CSV table of C-alpha atoms in Angstrom, one decimal:
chain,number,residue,atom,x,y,z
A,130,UNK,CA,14.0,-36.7,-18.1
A,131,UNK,CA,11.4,-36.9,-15.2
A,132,UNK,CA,11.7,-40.5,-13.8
A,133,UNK,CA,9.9,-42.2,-11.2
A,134,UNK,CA,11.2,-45.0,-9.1
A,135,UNK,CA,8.2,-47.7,-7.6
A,136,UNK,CA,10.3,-49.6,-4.9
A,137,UNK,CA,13.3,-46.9,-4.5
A,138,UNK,CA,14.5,-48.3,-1.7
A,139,UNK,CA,16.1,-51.3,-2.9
A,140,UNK,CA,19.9,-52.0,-3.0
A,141,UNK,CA,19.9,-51.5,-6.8
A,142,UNK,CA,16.8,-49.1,-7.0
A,143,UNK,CA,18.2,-46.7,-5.0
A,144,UNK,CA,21.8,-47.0,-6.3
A,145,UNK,CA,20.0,-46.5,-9.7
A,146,UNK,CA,18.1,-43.3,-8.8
A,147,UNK,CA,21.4,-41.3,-7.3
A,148,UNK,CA,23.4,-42.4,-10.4
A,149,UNK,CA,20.4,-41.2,-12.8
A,150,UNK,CA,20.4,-38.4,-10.0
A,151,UNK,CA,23.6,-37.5,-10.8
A,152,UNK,CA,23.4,-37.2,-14.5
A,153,UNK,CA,21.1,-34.9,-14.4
A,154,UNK,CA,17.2,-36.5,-14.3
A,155,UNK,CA,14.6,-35.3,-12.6
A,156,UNK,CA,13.8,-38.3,-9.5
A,157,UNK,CA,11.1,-39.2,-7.2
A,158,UNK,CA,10.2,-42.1,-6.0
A,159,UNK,CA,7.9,-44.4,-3.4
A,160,UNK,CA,8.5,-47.3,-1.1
A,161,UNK,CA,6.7,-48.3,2.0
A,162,UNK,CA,9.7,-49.1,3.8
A,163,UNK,CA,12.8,-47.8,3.3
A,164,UNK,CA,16.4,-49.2,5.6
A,165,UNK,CA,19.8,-47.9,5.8
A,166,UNK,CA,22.1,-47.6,4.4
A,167,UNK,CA,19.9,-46.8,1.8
A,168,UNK,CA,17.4,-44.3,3.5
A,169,UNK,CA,20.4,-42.1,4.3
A,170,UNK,CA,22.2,-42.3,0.9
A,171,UNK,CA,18.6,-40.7,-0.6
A,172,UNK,CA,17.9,-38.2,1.9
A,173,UNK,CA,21.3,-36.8,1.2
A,174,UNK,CA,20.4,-36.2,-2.5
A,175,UNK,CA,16.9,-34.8,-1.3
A,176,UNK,CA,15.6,-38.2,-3.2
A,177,UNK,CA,13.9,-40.1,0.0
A,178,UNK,CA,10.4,-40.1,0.0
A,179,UNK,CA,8.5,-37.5,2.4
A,180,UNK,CA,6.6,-40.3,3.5
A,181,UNK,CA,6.2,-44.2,2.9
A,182,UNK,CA,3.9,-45.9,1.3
A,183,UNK,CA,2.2,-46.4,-2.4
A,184,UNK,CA,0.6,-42.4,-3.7
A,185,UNK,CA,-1.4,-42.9,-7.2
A,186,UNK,CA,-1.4,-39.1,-7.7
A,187,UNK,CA,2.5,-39.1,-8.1
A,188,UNK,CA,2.6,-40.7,-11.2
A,189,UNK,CA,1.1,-37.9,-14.0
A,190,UNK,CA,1.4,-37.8,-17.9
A,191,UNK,CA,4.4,-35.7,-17.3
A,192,UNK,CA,6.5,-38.2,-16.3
A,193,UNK,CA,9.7,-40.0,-19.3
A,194,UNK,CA,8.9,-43.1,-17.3
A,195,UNK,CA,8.6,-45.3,-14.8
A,196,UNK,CA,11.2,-48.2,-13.5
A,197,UNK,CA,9.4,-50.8,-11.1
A,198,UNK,CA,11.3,-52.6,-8.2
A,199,UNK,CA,11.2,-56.1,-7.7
A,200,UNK,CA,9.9,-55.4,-4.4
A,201,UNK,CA,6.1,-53.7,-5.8
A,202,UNK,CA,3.6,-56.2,-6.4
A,203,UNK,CA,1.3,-56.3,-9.5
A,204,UNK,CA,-1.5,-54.5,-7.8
A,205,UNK,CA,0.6,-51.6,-6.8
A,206,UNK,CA,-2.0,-48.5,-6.9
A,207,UNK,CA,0.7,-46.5,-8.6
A,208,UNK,CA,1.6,-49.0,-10.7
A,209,UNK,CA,-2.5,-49.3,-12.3
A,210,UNK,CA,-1.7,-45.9,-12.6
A,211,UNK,CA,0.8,-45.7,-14.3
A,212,UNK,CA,-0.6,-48.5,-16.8
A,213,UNK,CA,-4.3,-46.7,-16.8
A,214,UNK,CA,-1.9,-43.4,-18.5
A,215,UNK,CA,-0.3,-45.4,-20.8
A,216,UNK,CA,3.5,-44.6,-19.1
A,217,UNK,CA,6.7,-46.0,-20.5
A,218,UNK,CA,7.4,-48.5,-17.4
A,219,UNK,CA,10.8,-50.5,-17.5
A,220,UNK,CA,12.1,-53.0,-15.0
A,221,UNK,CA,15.5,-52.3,-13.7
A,222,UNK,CA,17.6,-54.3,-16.3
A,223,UNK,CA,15.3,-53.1,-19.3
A,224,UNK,CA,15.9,-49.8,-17.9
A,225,UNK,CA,19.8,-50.6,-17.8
A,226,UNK,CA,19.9,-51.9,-21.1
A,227,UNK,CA,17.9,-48.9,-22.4
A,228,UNK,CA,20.8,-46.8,-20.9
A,229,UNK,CA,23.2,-49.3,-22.8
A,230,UNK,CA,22.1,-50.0,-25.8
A,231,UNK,CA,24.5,-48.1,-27.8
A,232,UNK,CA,27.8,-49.4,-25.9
A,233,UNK,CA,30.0,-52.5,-25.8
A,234,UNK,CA,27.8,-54.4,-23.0
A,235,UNK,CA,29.8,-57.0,-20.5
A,236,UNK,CA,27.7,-59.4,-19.1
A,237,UNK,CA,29.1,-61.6,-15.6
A,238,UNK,CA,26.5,-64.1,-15.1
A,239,UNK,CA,26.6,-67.6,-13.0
A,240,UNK,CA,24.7,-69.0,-10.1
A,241,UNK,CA,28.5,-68.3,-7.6
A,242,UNK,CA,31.0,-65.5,-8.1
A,243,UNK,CA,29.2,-62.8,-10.3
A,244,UNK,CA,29.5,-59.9,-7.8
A,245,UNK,CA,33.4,-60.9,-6.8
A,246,UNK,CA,33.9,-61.0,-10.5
A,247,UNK,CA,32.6,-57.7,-11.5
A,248,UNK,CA,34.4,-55.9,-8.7
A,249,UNK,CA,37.4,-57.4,-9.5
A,250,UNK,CA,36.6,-56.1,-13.2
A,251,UNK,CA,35.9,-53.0,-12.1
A,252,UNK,CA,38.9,-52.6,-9.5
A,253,UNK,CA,41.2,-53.4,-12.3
A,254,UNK,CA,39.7,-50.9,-14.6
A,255,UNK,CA,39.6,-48.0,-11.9
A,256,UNK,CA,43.7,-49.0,-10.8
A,257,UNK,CA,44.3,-48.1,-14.8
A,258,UNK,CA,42.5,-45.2,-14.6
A,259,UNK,CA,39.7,-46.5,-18.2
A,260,UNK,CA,36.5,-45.2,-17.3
A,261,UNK,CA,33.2,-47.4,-17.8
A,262,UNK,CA,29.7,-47.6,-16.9
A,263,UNK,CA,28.9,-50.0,-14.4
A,264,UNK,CA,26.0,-51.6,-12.1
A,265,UNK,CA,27.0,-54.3,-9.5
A,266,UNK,CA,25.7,-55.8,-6.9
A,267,UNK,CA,27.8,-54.7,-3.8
A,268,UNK,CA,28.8,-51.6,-2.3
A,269,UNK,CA,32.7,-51.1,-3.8
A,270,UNK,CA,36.0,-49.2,-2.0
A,271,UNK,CA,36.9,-46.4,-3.8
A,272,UNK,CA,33.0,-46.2,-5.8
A,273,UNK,CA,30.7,-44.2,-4.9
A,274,UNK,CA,27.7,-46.0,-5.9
A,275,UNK,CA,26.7,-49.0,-7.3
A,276,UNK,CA,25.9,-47.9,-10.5
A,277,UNK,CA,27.5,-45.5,-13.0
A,278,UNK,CA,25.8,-44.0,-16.2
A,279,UNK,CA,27.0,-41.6,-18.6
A,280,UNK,CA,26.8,-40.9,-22.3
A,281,UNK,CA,30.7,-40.9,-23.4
A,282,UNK,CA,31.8,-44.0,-22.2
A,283,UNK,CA,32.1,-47.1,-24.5
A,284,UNK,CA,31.6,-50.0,-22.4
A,285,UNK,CA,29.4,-50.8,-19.8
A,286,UNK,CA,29.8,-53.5,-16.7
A,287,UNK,CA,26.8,-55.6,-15.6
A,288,UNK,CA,26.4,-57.9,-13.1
A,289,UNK,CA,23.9,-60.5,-14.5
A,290,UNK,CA,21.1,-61.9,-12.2
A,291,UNK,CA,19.1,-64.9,-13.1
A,292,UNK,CA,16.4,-64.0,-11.0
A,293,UNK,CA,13.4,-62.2,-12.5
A,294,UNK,CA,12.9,-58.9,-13.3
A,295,UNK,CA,9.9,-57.5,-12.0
A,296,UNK,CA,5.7,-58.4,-11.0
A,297,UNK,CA,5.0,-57.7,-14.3
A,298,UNK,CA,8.3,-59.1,-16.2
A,299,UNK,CA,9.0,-62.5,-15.8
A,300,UNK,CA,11.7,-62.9,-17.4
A,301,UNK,CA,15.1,-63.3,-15.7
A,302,UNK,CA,17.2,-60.2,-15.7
A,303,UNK,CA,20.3,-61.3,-17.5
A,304,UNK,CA,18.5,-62.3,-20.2
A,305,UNK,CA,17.5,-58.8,-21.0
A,306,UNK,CA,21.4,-57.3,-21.6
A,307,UNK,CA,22.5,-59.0,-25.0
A,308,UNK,CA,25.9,-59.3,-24.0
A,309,UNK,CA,29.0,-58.4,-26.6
A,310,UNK,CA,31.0,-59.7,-24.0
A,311,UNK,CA,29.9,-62.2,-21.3
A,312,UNK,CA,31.0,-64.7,-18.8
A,313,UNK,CA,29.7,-67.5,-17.1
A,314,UNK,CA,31.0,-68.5,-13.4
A,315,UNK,CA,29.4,-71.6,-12.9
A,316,UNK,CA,25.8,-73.2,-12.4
A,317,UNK,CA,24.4,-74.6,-9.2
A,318,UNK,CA,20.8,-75.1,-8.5
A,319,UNK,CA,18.9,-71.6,-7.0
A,320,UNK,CA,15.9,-69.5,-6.5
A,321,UNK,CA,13.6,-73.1,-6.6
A,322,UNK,CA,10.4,-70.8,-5.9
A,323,UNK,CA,10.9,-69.8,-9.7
A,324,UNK,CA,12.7,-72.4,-10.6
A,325,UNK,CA,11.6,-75.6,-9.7
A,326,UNK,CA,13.9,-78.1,-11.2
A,327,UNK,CA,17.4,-77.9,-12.0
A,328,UNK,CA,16.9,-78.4,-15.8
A,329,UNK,CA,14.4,-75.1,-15.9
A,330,UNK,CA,17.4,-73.4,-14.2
A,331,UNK,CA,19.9,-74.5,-16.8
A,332,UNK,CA,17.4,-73.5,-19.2
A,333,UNK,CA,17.8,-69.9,-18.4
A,334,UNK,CA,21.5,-70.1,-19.2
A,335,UNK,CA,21.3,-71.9,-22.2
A,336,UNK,CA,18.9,-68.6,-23.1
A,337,UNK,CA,21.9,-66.4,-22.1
A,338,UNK,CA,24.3,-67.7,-24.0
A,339,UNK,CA,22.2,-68.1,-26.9
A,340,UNK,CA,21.4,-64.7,-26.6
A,341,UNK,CA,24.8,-63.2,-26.8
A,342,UNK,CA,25.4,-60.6,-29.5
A,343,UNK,CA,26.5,-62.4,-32.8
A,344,UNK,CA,30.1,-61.8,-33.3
A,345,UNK,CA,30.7,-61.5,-29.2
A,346,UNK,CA,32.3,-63.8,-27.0
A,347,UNK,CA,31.5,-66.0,-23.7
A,348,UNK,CA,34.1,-66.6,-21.1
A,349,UNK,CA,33.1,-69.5,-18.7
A,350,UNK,CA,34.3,-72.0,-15.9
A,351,UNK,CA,35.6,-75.0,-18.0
A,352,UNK,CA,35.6,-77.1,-14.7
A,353,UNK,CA,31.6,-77.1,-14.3
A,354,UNK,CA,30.5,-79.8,-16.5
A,355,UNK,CA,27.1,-78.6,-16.9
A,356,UNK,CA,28.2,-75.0,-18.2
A,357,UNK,CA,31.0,-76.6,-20.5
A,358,UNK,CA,27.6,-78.4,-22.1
A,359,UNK,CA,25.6,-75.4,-22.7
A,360,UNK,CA,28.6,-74.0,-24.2
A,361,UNK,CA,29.2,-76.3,-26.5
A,362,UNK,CA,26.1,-77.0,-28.0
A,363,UNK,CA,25.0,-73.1,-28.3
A,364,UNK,CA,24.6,-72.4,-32.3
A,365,UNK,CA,25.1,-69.0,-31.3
A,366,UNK,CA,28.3,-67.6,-33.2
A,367,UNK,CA,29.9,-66.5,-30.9
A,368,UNK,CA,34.0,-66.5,-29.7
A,369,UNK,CA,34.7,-69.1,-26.5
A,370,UNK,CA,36.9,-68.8,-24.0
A,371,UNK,CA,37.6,-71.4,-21.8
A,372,UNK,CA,39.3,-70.5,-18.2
A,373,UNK,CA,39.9,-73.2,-14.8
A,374,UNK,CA,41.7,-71.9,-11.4
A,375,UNK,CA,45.0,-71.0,-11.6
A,376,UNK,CA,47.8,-72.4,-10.0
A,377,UNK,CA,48.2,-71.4,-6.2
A,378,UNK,CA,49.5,-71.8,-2.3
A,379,UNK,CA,48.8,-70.9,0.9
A,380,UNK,CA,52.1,-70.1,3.3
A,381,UNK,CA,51.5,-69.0,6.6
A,382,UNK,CA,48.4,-67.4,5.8
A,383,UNK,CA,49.0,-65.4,2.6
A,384,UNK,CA,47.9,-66.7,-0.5
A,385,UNK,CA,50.8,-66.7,-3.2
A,386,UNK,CA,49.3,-66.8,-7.0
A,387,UNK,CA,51.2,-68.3,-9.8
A,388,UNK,CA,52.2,-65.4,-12.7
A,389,UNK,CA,54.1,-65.7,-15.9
A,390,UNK,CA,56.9,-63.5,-13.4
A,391,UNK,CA,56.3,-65.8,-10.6
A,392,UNK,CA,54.4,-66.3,-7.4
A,393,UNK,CA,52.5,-63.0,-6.4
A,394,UNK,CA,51.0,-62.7,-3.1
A,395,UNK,CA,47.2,-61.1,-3.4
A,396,UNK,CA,44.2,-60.5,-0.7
A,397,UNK,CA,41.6,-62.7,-1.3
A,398,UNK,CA,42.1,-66.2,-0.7
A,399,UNK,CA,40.0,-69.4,-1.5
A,400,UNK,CA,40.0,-71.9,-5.0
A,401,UNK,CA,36.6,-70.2,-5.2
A,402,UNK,CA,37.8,-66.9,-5.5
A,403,UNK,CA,41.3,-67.6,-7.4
A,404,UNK,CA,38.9,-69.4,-10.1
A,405,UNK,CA,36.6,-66.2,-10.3
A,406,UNK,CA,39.9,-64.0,-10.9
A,407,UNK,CA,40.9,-66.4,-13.9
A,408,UNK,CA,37.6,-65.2,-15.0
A,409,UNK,CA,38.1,-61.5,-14.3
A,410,UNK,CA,41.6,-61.6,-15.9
A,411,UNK,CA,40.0,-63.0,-19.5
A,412,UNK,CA,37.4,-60.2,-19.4
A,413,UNK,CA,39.9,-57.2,-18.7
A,414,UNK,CA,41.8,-58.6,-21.4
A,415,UNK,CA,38.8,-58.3,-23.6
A,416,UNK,CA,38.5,-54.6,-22.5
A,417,UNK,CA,42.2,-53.6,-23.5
A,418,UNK,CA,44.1,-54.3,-20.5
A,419,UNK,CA,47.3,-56.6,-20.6
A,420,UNK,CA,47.7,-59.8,-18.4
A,421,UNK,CA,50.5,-58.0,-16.7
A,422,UNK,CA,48.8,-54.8,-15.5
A,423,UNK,CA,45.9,-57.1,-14.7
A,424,UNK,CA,48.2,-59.0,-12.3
A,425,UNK,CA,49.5,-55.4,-11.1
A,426,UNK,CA,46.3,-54.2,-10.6
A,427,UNK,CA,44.5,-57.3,-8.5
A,428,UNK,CA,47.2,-57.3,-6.2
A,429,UNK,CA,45.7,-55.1,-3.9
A,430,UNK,CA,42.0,-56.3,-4.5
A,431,UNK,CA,40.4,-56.4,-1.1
A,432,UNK,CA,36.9,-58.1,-1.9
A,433,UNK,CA,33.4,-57.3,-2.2
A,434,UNK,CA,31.6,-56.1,0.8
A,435,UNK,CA,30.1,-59.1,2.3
A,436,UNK,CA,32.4,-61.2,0.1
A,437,UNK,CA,34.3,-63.2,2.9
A,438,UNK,CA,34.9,-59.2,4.4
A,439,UNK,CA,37.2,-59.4,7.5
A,440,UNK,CA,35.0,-57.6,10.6
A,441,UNK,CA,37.7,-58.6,13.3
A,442,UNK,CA,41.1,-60.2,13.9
A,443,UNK,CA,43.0,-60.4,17.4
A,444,UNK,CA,46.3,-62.4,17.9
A,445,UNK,CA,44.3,-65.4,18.4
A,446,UNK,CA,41.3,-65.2,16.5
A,447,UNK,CA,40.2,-64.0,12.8
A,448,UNK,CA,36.3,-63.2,12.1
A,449,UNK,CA,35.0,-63.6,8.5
A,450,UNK,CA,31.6,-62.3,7.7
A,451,UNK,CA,30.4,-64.1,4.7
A,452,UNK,CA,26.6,-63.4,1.7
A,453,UNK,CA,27.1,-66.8,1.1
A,454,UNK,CA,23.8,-69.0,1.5
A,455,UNK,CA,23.8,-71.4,-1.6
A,456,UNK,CA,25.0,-74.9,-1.2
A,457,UNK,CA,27.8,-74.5,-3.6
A,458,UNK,CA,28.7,-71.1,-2.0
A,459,UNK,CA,28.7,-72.3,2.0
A,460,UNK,CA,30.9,-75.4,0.6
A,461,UNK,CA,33.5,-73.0,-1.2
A,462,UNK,CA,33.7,-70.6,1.4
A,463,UNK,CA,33.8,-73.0,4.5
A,464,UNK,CA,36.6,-75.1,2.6
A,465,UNK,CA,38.4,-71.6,1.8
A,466,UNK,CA,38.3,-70.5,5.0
A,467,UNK,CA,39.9,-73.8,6.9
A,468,UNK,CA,42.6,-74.0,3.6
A,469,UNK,CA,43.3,-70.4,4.6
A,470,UNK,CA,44.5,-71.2,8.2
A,471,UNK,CA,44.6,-75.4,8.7
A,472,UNK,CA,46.5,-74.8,11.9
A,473,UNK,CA,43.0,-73.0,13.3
A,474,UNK,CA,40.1,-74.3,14.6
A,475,UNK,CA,37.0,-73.3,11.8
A,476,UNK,CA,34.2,-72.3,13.5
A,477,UNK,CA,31.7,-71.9,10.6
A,478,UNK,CA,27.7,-70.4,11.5
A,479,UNK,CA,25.1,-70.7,8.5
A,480,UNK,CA,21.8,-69.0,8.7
A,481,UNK,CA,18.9,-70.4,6.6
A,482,UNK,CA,17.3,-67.6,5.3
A,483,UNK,CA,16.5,-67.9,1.7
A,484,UNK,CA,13.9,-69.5,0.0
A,485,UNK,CA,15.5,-72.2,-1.5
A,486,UNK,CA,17.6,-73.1,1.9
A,487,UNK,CA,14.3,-73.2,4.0
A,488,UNK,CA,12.7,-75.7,1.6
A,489,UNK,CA,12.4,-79.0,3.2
A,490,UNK,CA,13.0,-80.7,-0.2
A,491,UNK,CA,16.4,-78.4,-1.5
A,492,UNK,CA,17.9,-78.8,2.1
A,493,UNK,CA,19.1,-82.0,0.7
A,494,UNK,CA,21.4,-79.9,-1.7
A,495,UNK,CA,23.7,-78.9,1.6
A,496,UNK,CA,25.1,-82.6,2.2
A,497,UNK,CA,28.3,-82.2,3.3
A,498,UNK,CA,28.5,-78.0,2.7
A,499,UNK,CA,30.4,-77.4,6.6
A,500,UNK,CA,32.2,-80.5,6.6
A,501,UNK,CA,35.4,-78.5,6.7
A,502,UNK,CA,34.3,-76.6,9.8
A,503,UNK,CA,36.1,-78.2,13.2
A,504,UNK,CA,33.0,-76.7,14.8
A,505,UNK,CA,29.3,-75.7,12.8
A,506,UNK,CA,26.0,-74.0,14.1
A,507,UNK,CA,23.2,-73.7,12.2
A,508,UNK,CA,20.7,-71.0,12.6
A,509,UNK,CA,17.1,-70.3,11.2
A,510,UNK,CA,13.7,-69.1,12.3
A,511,UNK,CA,10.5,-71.0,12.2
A,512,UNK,CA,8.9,-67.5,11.9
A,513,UNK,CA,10.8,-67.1,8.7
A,514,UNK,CA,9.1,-70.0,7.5
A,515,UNK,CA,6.0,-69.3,7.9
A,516,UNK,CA,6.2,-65.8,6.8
A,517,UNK,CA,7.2,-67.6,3.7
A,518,UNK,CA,4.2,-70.3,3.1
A,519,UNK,CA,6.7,-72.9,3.3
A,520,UNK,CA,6.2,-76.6,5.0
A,521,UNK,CA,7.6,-76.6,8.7
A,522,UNK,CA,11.1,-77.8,8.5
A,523,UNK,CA,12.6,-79.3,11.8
A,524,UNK,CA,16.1,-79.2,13.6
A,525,UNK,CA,16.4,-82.9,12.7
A,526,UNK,CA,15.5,-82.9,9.3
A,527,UNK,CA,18.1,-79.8,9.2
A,528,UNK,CA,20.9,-82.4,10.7
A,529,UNK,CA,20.0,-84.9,8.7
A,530,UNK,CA,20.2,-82.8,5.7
A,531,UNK,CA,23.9,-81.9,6.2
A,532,UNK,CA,24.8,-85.1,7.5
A,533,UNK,CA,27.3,-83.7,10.0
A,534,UNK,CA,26.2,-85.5,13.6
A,535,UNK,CA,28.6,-82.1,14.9
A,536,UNK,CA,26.0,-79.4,13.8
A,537,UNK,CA,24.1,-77.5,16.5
A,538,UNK,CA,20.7,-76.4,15.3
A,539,UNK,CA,19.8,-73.1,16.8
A,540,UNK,CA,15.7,-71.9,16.3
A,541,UNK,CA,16.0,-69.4,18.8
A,542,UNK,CA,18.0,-65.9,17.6
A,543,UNK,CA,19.2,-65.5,21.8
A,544,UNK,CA,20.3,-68.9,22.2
A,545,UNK,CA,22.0,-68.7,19.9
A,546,UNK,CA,24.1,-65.5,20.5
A,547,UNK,CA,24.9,-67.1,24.1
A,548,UNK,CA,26.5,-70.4,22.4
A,549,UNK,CA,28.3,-67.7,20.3
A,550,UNK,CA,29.7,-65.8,22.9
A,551,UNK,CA,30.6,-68.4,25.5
A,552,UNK,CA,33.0,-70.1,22.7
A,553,UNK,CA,36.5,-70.3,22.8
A,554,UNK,CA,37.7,-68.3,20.3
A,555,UNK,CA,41.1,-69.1,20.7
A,556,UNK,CA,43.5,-69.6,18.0
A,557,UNK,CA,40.4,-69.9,16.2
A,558,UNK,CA,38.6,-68.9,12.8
A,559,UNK,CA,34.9,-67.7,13.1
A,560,UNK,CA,33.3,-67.9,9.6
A,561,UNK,CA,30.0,-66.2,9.7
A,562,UNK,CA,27.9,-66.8,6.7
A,563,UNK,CA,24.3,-65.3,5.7
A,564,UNK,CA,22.4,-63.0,4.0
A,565,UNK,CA,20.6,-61.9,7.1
A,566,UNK,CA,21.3,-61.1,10.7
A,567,UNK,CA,20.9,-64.6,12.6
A,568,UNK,CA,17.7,-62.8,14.0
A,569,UNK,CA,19.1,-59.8,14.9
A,570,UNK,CA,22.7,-60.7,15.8
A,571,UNK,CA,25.1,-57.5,16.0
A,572,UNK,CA,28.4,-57.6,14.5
A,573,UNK,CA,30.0,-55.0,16.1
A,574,UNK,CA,29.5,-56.6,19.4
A,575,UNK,CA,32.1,-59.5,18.0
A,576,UNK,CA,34.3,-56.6,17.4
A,577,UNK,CA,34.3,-55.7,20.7
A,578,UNK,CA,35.0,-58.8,22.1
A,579,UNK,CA,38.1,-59.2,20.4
A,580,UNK,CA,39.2,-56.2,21.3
C-alpha cells in the first residue's frame, strides 16, 4: 500500500510511518517542521521529507490513503487535495483501528497513568517473550518504536487519548478503538480548550465505556469516585473489574511491594504508580499471563521515558525529570517524590506550559499540587501565553493559585536557570516536572554539575 503521512513529524506520526515502514508500505510524507529525535529516526529509513512545508502535487490518485496529523490544520493545501480526489484519509486512531480491527483490541484510557500503564503492559509481555501489536505514547527500553503492526498477532495494545483526533475529526481518539479489553486509570479535569467543563470531560468517558465491545471487560481505579460512577451506571454488558493500590513501603529508599510470596522490592516508586501497576497486573491477566510471572516480570520495570526518569544522582543529591503538568499529576508525583526520600530536602520546579495550566480560570485546579515540596519554583512564559490567545495571567495570581506563600514565580527562562544553579543541592531531591524545556533549560548541564 502507498501511504501518505500529512504532519509526519509528530511523536506518533512518525513512529506510525517507520512501523508501516517496516511492514512493508510504500511512505512519504510532509511537515513544515520537523525536531529530533524524530527527524533523525526518518532520515534513517529514507522517510524525512526532502524539504518542509505543505506540496499539493504529492498527493495523486495513486495513493491507498492518507492519515492526517493532529498538527495540519483544516486548510492544509494537501489536505483540499486530497479531499478534491476523493482519497481514503484516516486520522491516526481510525488508521490504528483500521489496522486492528480484526484482533483482540486493549484499550488504557484515563486522564493520569495511561502511558506508565501500557509500558508496564508491554514490559511484562516482552519479559514473557508473547508478541503483540502495540502503539504507546513514550519511547520504551528494549522497543524499537512506538508502534508495532503486523498481521499474525492476536492482540493489540493501545494507549487511549481523550484528546481529539484530527482538524477534520472531532471526536476524541479513544473513542474510535472499541475496546474488548479496556481500562480506566482515573479522571481529573484536562485539555479545557476542548473541554470546557468537567461534566463535558466526563462525558467522553462515559462514551468510552459505553462503547466497549459487548461481551469485553473494563478495568478501572475503584478509588476515583467519579469513574466508579460511570462504571456503574453504563448499560453496556460488559465484565467489571475493580482494582485500588496495593499494599506497600518505602525503607531506605527502595520501595518493597506487597505479593501473595511476600514483600518484593521493584523500581518505580510512588502510590501513583503502585495504583497504575494494580491496573497493569489485571490487564496481563486478561492477556494470559499469571499473577506470578506478572510479579516476576515488573520487578525490573524501569519507567516510561519522561515518567519520573532519573537524569542524575550524586552521594548527595538525586534529579528526577518528570511529563507531568496536570494538577492531579504534579500532586502525585511531588508527594511521590518526598515519600520516596522524607529524610531529603524536595526541591520540586513546575513549568506552565499547557493550555489548560496557562488558563487564568483552571489555575485554580493546582491548590495545594507542591505542597510536599520543602522548596517550589514555578516557571512560565508570558510569550507562551500570548502565542496561545490566552488572557494575561500574573505571578500573583499564579501564587495565589497554589496557595503556597513559598513558591517563587520565575517569567524569565535565565533567571530562572541562575536560581537553579546557585541552590544547594545538598542531600537534596530536585523534582523537575514539564512537558517543555523551562525556556530552553538544558538537562545535561545538571548532569554535569553533579558530577
Amino acid at each position: 500500500m502507498k501511504i501518505h503521512f500529512i504532519a509526519i513529524g509528530g511523536s506518533a506520526m512518525h513512529n506510525l510511518a517507520l512501523a508501516l515502514h517496516h511492514k512493508g508500505y510504500e511512505i512519504t510524507g510532509s511537515d513544515d517542521a520537523i525536531f529530533e529525535p524524530s527527524k533523525s529516526r526518518l532520515e534513517a529509513k529514507g522517510l524525512l521529507p526532502e524539504e518542509m512545508g505543505w506540496f499539493s502535487e504529492k498527493i495523486h490518485s495513486d495513493l491507498d490513503a492518507v492519515i492526517l496529523g493532529m498538527h495540519a490544520k483544516a486548510d492544509n493545501p494537501e489536505l483540499l487535495r486530497a479531499q478534491e480526489l476523493n482519497l481514503k484519509i484516516y486520522s491516526y486512531p481510525e488508521f490504528l483501528f483500521e489496522q486492528s480491527k480484526y484482533k483482540t483490541r486493549v484499550v488504557i484510557g484515563g486522564s493520569h497513568g495511561k502511558t506508565t500503564i501500557t509500558s508496564m503492559i508491554l514490559h511484562v509481555l516482552d519479559y514473557h517473550d508473547k508478541e503483540v501489536d502495540f502503539m504507546v505514547g513514550a519511547q520504551l527500553e528494549g522497543f524499537d518504536r512506538m508502534v508495532h503492526l503486523t498481521e499474525e498477532n492476536d492482540f493489540i495494545v493501545l494507549e487511549g487519548d481523550e484528546y481529539l483526533s484530527s482538524a477534520i475529526d472531532r471526536r476524541p481518539k479513544f473513542h474510535l478503538y472499541q475496546p474488548n479489553i479496556a481500562l480506566v486509570s482515573g479522571i481529573a479535569w484536562d485539555h479545557i480548550n476542548v473541554f470546557p467543563t468537567f461534566e463535558n470531560y466526563l462525558e467522553q468517558f462515559q462514551i468510552f465505556v459505553d462503547g466497549i465491545v459487548k461481551g469485553g471487560s473494563i478495568t478501572y481505579n475503584e478509588e476515583d469516585p467519579e469513574l466508579v460512577g460511570i462504571v456503574e451506571t453504563t448499560e453496556n454488558t460488559i465484565r467489571k473489574f475493580p482494582y485500588q493500590t496495593p499494599d506497600y513501603r518505602v525503607e531506605d529508599g527502595v520501595t518493597l511491594l506487597d505479593t501473595p510470596d511476600g514483600e518484593m522490592p521493584i523500581e518505580i516508586f510512588g502510590k501513583h504508580n503502585l495504583s497504575n501497576l494494580a491496573g497493569a497486573k489485571w490487564i496481563c491477566q486478561q492477556m494470559g499471563i499469571d499473577e506470578a510471572d506478572f510479579y516476576e516480570a515488573i520487578a525490573s520495570f524501569k519507567g516510561a521515558s519522561k515518567r519520573m526518569e532519573k537524569i542524575a544522582e550524586s552521594n548527595e543529591t538525586v534529579v528526577y525529570k518528570d511529563f507531568a503538568h496536570s494538577p492531579s499529576k504534579v500532586g502525585a508525583t511531588t508527594k511521590a517524590v518526598k515519600e520516596q526520600y522524607p529524610n531529603r530536602k524536595l526541591i520540586a520546579c513546575l513549568e506552565l506550559h499547557t493550555y489548560s495550566s496557562l488558563n487564568a480560570e483552571f489555575l485554580q485546579e493546582y491548590k495545594g499540587t507542591l505542597d510536599a515540596a520543602d522548596e517550589a519554583l514555578v516557571f512560565y512564559s508570558p510569550e507562551a501565553v500570548k502565542i496561545k490567545r490566552l488572557a494575561e495571567v500574573t505571578a500573583n495570581q499564579i501564587s495565589d493559585a497554589f496557595e503556597n506563600p513559598n513558591i517563587r514565580v520565575f517569567t524569565d527562562s535565565n533567571a530562572f536557570r541562575e536560581h537553579l544553579f546557585q541552590l544547594n543541592l545538598n542531600n537534596s531531591a530536585l523534582l523537575l516536572m514539564s512537558s517543555g524545556n523551562y525556556g530552553g533549560l538544558d538537562f545535561q548541564e545538571i548532569k554535569k554539575r553533579l558530577n
